Amino acid sequence: VVVWTVLRWLAFVVALCGWFALVSHSTKLNSAFLPVVTLSALTVVLFTAGVFHFLHVAAWGLFFAGIGLLILFIVGCCRKKASLSFLYSPPMLFFFVASAVFIPILWGAHYYHYDNFSHWGTVLSEMLSFRDFPTAHTVVVFRDYAPGTASFLYWFCTVVGKGEDIALMGQALFSCGALTALFFRVKKVRSFSFWAYAVLALTLTCLLVYDDGTLQIYNLLVDALMGFLAVAAWFLREEYRHRPLRGWFFMTPVLTFLILVKSNAALLLIFFGLFLFYD
């Protein structure tokens, strides 16, 4: 069971690499922002498909499309018409290693915060059971949150496996993708800056995942994830401060995903919009 789950986790990451390659090749985006921008954009696509009741088809479609894209880019590399060098850049190395570290940490874990049973975990459970968004007859208590993170977790659990620990690994993977943005100015793994930002990522995790006496790595609560996404959006703004429209282009999927997580993230949209106007 362990080997099979790890293999399916690897298959999911391989599919992500195909999408990373497409975004990197078409936009020349700094590799530090590839995970958060790509994951956010794909989740918006999944959410849109869910609105039209094509969630399950979209989940497998994006998975196999990612595998196909990676194969195409590997062929392109063999013909020297493409490059996958970004995959072993310092930011991407952090993303892969940090995401994998959560597998043994979260193996066999279960939810224990009340909000998982009133909303977050219940929404995902119903989506996995009915392959669609919850209906008006759902047992979910808090109905005013759009199933943003649940859309991604549905995709992750559909490919990797159904289970509370698997869902938690998916949320951790998305969090690691957002934290990878911290490394946007890191050029070498063997450098002080790489390890300094690794410590910063660990510190942010410790500071932001603690809520009501519980660790959010054992819950599907989104407060920490929203903080990580806001940090990523801020560094995107820093990267493209002198090209604000290009920066806004890359920030759009991140901020859109934030709104799909919680509607009060619209305040963050206003915040970043003011800085775009300033820049």
Tab-separated table of N, CA, C and O in Angstrom, residues 200-246:
chain	number	residue	atom	x	y	z
A	200	LEU	N	13.571	30.291	6.547
A	200	LEU	CA	12.440	31.221	6.546
A	200	LEU	C	11.141	30.489	6.226
A	200	LEU	O	10.102	30.739	6.860
A	201	ALA	N	11.182	29.583	5.241
A	201	ALA	CA	9.990	28.807	4.893
A	201	ALA	C	9.532	27.962	6.079
A	201	ALA	O	8.332	27.875	6.375
A	202	LEU	N	10.484	27.359	6.764
A	202	LEU	CA	10.152	26.560	7.939
A	202	LEU	C	9.563	27.432	9.043
A	202	LEU	O	8.583	27.055	9.695
A	203	THR	N	10.136	28.623	9.218
A	203	THR	CA	9.640	29.542	10.239
A	203	THR	C	8.222	29.998	9.935
A	203	THR	O	7.354	30.032	10.817
A	204	LEU	N	7.964	30.352	8.660
A	204	LEU	CA	6.620	30.769	8.268
A	204	LEU	C	5.608	29.646	8.488
A	204	LEU	O	4.486	29.876	8.934
A	205	THR	N	6.039	28.427	8.183
A	205	THR	CA	5.159	27.277	8.387
A	205	THR	C	4.804	27.141	9.863
A	205	THR	O	3.636	26.961	10.228
A	206	CYS	N	5.817	27.247	10.712
A	206	CYS	CA	5.578	27.109	12.151
A	206	CYS	C	4.698	28.235	12.684
A	206	CYS	O	3.879	28.034	13.574
A	207	LEU	N	4.860	29.441	12.120
A	207	LEU	CA	4.099	30.587	12.609
A	207	LEU	C	2.651	30.577	12.128
A	207	LEU	O	1.733	30.927	12.869
A	208	LEU	N	2.443	30.170	10.883
A	208	LEU	CA	1.130	30.320	10.270
A	208	LEU	C	0.241	29.091	10.369
A	208	LEU	O	-0.969	29.201	10.168
A	209	VAL	N	0.797	27.928	10.673
A	209	VAL	CA	-0.052	26.746	10.726
A	209	VAL	C	-0.670	26.538	12.098
A	209	VAL	O	-1.528	25.683	12.277
A	210	TYR	N	-0.257	27.312	13.096
A	210	TYR	CA	-0.773	27.124	14.447
A	210	TYR	C	-2.043	27.936	14.630
A	210	TYR	O	-2.056	29.142	14.459
A	211	ASP	N	-3.138	27.257	14.952
A	211	ASP	CA	-4.414	27.939	15.071
A	211	ASP	C	-5.280	27.234	16.099
A	211	ASP	O	-5.533	26.047	16.004
A	212	ASP	N	-5.752	27.966	17.073
A	212	ASP	CA	-6.634	27.410	18.111
A	212	ASP	C	-6.027	26.189	18.801
A	212	ASP	O	-6.732	25.251	19.165
A	213	GLY	N	-4.736	26.195	18.955
A	213	GLY	CA	-4.095	25.072	19.636
A	213	GLY	C	-3.915	23.844	18.772
A	213	GLY	O	-3.569	22.780	19.265
A	214	THR	N	-4.159	23.964	17.458
A	214	THR	CA	-4.013	22.815	16.565
A	214	THR	C	-3.034	23.142	15.455
A	214	THR	O	-2.880	24.296	15.054
A	215	LEU	N	-2.391	22.130	14.941
A	215	LEU	CA	-1.499	22.303	13.803
A	215	LEU	C	-2.285	22.095	12.524
A	215	LEU	O	-2.897	21.052	12.318
A	216	GLN	N	-2.265	23.072	11.625
A	216	GLN	CA	-3.072	22.991	10.418
A	216	GLN	C	-2.530	22.008	9.392
A	216	GLN	O	-3.210	21.730	8.403
A	217	ILE	N	-1.334	21.477	9.593
A	217	ILE	CA	-0.880	20.439	8.672
A	217	ILE	C	-1.686	19.164	8.877
A	217	ILE	O	-1.669	18.273	8.033
A	218	TYR	N	-2.415	19.068	9.979
A	218	TYR	CA	-3.300	17.929	10.219
A	218	TYR	C	-4.760	18.321	9.991
A	218	TYR	O	-5.669	17.636	10.466
A	219	ASN	N	-4.987	19.399	9.274
A	219	ASN	CA	-6.332	19.866	8.984
A	219	ASN	C	-6.356	20.463	7.592
A	219	ASN	O	-5.314	20.809	7.035
A	220	LEU	N	-7.551	20.582	7.046
A	220	LEU	CA	-7.711	21.201	5.737
A	220	LEU	C	-8.084	22.672	5.860
A	220	LEU	O	-8.551	23.269	4.899
A	221	LEU	N	-7.871	23.250	7.041
A	221	LEU	CA	-8.116	24.671	7.222
A	221	LEU	C	-7.229	25.462	6.266
A	221	LEU	O	-6.093	25.066	5.988
A	222	VAL	N	-7.727	26.595	5.787
A	222	VAL	CA	-7.051	27.288	4.695
A	222	VAL	C	-6.345	28.573	5.122
A	222	VAL	O	-5.738	29.241	4.290
A	223	ASP	N	-6.412	28.925	6.402
A	223	ASP	CA	-5.840	30.207	6.832
A	223	ASP	C	-4.346	30.298	6.521
A	223	ASP	O	-3.862	31.310	6.016
A	224	ALA	N	-3.612	29.236	6.845
A	224	ALA	CA	-2.173	29.233	6.574
A	224	ALA	C	-1.901	29.272	5.082
A	224	ALA	O	-1.035	30.017	4.610
A	225	LEU	N	-2.648	28.472	4.310
A	225	LEU	CA	-2.457	28.443	2.862
A	225	LEU	C	-2.709	29.814	2.254
A	225	LEU	O	-1.970	30.252	1.366
A	226	MET	N	-3.736	30.497	2.731
A	226	MET	CA	-4.015	31.836	2.209
A	226	MET	C	-2.867	32.794	2.522
A	226	MET	O	-2.516	33.645	1.694
A	227	GLY	N	-2.270	32.650	3.704
A	227	GLY	CA	-1.106	33.462	4.042
A	227	GLY	C	0.062	33.185	3.120
A	227	GLY	O	0.736	34.112	2.644
A	228	PHE	N	0.303	31.907	2.835
A	228	PHE	CA	1.400	31.528	1.933
A	228	PHE	C	1.154	32.085	0.527
A	228	PHE	O	2.079	32.557	-0.143
A	229	LEU	N	-0.085	32.021	0.059
A	229	LEU	CA	-0.417	32.530	-1.274
A	229	LEU	C	-0.245	34.041	-1.342
A	229	LEU	O	0.216	34.574	-2.354
A	230	ALA	N	-0.602	34.725	-0.266
A	230	ALA	CA	-0.416	36.176	-0.227
A	230	ALA	C	1.066	36.534	-0.280
A	230	ALA	O	1.473	37.482	-0.962
A	231	VAL	N	1.890	35.757	0.422
A	231	VAL	CA	3.341	35.961	0.382
A	231	VAL	C	3.860	35.755	-1.042
A	231	VAL	O	4.678	36.531	-1.552
A	232	ALA	N	3.383	34.687	-1.695
A	232	ALA	CA	3.807	34.407	-3.068
A	232	ALA	C	3.410	35.535	-4.010
A	232	ALA	O	4.201	35.953	-4.869
A	233	ALA	N	2.192	36.044	-3.850
A	233	ALA	CA	1.736	37.149	-4.699
A	233	ALA	C	2.579	38.400	-4.462
A	233	ALA	O	2.894	39.141	-5.405
A	234	TRP	N	2.975	38.632	-3.216
A	234	TRP	CA	3.809	39.794	-2.911
A	234	TRP	C	5.171	39.688	-3.592
A	234	TRP	O	5.668	40.662	-4.161
A	235	PHE	N	5.766	38.499	-3.566
A	235	PHE	CA	7.066	38.333	-4.221
A	235	PHE	C	6.937	38.392	-5.741
A	235	PHE	O	7.880	38.803	-6.425
A	236	LEU	N	5.809	37.972	-6.281
A	236	LEU	CA	5.562	38.166	-7.714
A	236	LEU	C	5.557	39.658	-8.044
A	236	LEU	O	6.115	40.087	-9.057
A	237	ARG	N	4.936	40.424	-7.171
A	237	ARG	CA	4.918	41.865	-7.359
A	237	ARG	C	6.342	42.431	-7.290
A	237	ARG	O	6.706	43.326	-8.071
A	238	GLU	N	7.163	41.913	-6.379
A	238	GLU	CA	8.546	42.375	-6.264
A	238	GLU	C	9.344	42.018	-7.521
A	238	GLU	O	10.145	42.820	-8.010
A	239	GLU	N	9.127	40.824	-8.038
A	239	GLU	CA	9.854	40.357	-9.224
A	239	GLU	C	9.539	41.220	-10.446
A	239	GLU	O	10.412	41.496	-11.270
A	240	TYR	N	8.282	41.640	-10.563
A	240	TYR	CA	7.854	42.372	-11.757
A	240	TYR	C	7.425	43.801	-11.419
A	240	TYR	O	6.529	44.344	-12.052
A	241	ARG	N	8.086	44.390	-10.445
A	241	ARG	CA	7.726	45.747	-10.034
A	241	ARG	C	7.889	46.731	-11.187
A	241	ARG	O	7.103	47.667	-11.323
A	242	HIS	N	8.902	46.540	-12.023
A	242	HIS	CA	9.135	47.457	-13.134
A	242	HIS	C	8.353	47.058	-14.385
A	242	HIS	O	8.411	47.752	-15.397
A	243	ARG	N	7.660	45.930	-14.325
A	243	ARG	CA	6.755	45.499	-15.406
A	243	ARG	C	5.438	45.075	-14.756
A	243	ARG	O	5.073	43.906	-14.781
A	244	PRO	N	4.723	46.024	-14.170
A	244	PRO	CA	3.555	45.701	-13.344
A	244	PRO	C	2.447	44.941	-14.072
A	244	PRO	O	1.791	44.090	-13.478
A	245	LEU	N	2.238	45.248	-15.365
A	245	LEU	CA	1.176	44.545	-16.082
A	245	LEU	C	1.524	43.063	-16.254
A	245	LEU	O	0.648	42.192	-16.168
A	246	ARG	N	2.784	42.779	-16.484
A	246	ARG	CA	3.220	41.386	-16.581
A	246	ARG	C	3.094	40.708	-15.209
A	246	ARG	O	2.677	39.549	-15.112
